[in-house]
Amino acid sequence: MQPESKSPEAGKASAATPGLPSSHTASLMHVWDAFKTWWRTEASGTVDQAAVIAKRRAECALTGRYLLMVTMSAGIAILGLLLSSPAVVIGAMLLSPLMDPIMGVGFSLAIGDYKWLRQSVKSLAIGTGFAIVFCALVVFLSPLQNVTSEIAARTRPNLFDLLVAIFSAIAGAYAMIRGREGTIVGVAIATALMPPLAVVGFGLATFNWTVFSGALLLFVTNLTAIALTATAMARAYGFSSSLSERGSQLQSAGMLIAFVVLAVPLGLSLQTIAWETQAQRVIRDEISTVFEGKAEDVDPKVEFSTGAVQVSATVYTNELFDRAKVESNAARQLESRLGRPVSVTILQIQSADAREAELAQLGESRKREAESLETAGVIAERLALLAGVPADQVTVDRDNRRAMVRARPLDGASLAAYAELERRIDATEPAWDIRFEPPPLALPNITFQEVKTDVGVSNTFTSEGRKALALVEWAQRRKGLPILLTGPADAVEQVRKVLAEDDVTATVEETGSGYGTVRVAWDMEQ
């Protein structure tokens, strides 16, 4: 009996997908082909590549305006870092033009335009040099040369910083390719290109090479991640390239290697930071243990070095213990837990009597009141800076922890940018209600889409429509002005109901029946 023969085609299919039924393979290939077709026609196929490239190329030029903005941004950044003011540092991020040449490097690599690449690198190098030298000069002339918390925060980059840069670069490249320039405000804040450069200048001026090298690594991490991610995004959107197939493969391999080279030391840094955080918790617990439950409060100061861990702790206790004994016991237990030599110094403070406790409580109350007054002043300064108004135009209610400011129009800023600024400064002061009133800018339109369900077709908001609706609600609450909805009857009514549920009233003007885009505007006639 002859063995059953197989066709060559069947053999190829079996070899291509061992262990996977041919029907599944065909389904997967069909899905992949459908995705590629959609991407070519609906995503990359709708991009005006020539316009995007022309705009990106123009913004990479080395001009007087570019150098001026770099210098001013650097000056604001270094002053904010020396004063340890997050709001001032955020202002420097918004002004910094370094994103343009970095994106230029990414796009020029993607299309293989090395003349544009040289121009972008030249603009980036000169701008970077200007920023470092100017910051170093400011620090050299400044009476304040302490390493503040804002400076220290930018000297130990880790793997999370790389991920932030990658995600921000994806958003930034998408915004530039699709013409969504309003997103760049948030990207500029997230990537933080200028503050690390300012810290590099600080380290240079103070000859602090630990600060210098740590901040430089953070800047290089952000720069490399943004440029290479922009390259990947441009290639994904099909920007025409002069590279050969082998050149494209080598470029992709080089990008992967660059990310790995960055990820390894940053991952090790993250591991070290995580260990030190855990060690802080262990140190506090073990010192409390050696006081046999009689320690009311333990305030350890820990210095990690390549040798022994140096622990200096202040312990408030009901009963004084033998100092040498508790220090010896704490050191022995910590060495066992941490696996490293530990040096422990403990200062014991016996708890005060009732009268002293009352005086201490009164002093603490006065201290909190002074801190509240100081916090209110700091918040007023931050809001005034971001809104472009004098500090006396900021309304601050300390009793209810509320602050409000009416912003001036900022060049190129959209309603979304003002909402993002409010969200970010509000996040830095969670105990306060921060309200940022924007100028009466144009409101976004609200779009709908058809969705097929088991019972038929329904109309609902697109993702962009939901974002626009939330932005309209926010702007109306901040401005208090009436709004006008114009569009097809069904769509207008659906938007009006959603707004009404959140206590936002709107005037309706119907232009037909059914669904479609709803135009939203301020109703100035009311």
mmCIF file of C-alpha atoms in Angstrom, residues 35 127 131 160 170 218 234 268 356 379 385 424 427 499 506:
data_model
loop_
_atom_site.group_PDB
_atom_site.id
_atom_site.type_symbol
_atom_site.label_atom_id
_atom_site.label_comp_id
_atom_site.label_asym_id
_atom_site.label_seq_id
_atom_site.Cartn_x
_atom_site.Cartn_y
_atom_site.Cartn_z
ATOM 1 C CA PHE A 35 -5.076 46.164 9.817
ATOM 2 C CA GLY A 127 21.248 75.507 22.321
ATOM 3 C CA ALA A 131 21.824 76.720 28.362
ATOM 4 C CA PHE A 160 10.759 55.233 34.968
ATOM 5 C CA ILE A 170 4.920 59.130 21.288
ATOM 6 C CA LEU A 218 18.771 62.362 32.669
ATOM 7 C CA ALA A 234 7.600 58.737 11.544
ATOM 8 C CA LEU A 268 20.005 49.371 38.070
ATOM 9 C CA GLU A 356 5.459 71.456 78.138
ATOM 10 C CA ILE A 379 0.386 79.442 45.599
ATOM 11 C CA LEU A 385 3.383 83.390 37.070
ATOM 12 C CA ARG A 424 -0.893 70.168 37.344
ATOM 13 C CA ALA A 427 -1.880 68.228 41.967
ATOM 14 C CA LEU A 499 -24.478 69.089 30.247
ATOM 15 C CA ALA A 506 -26.996 75.741 27.296
#
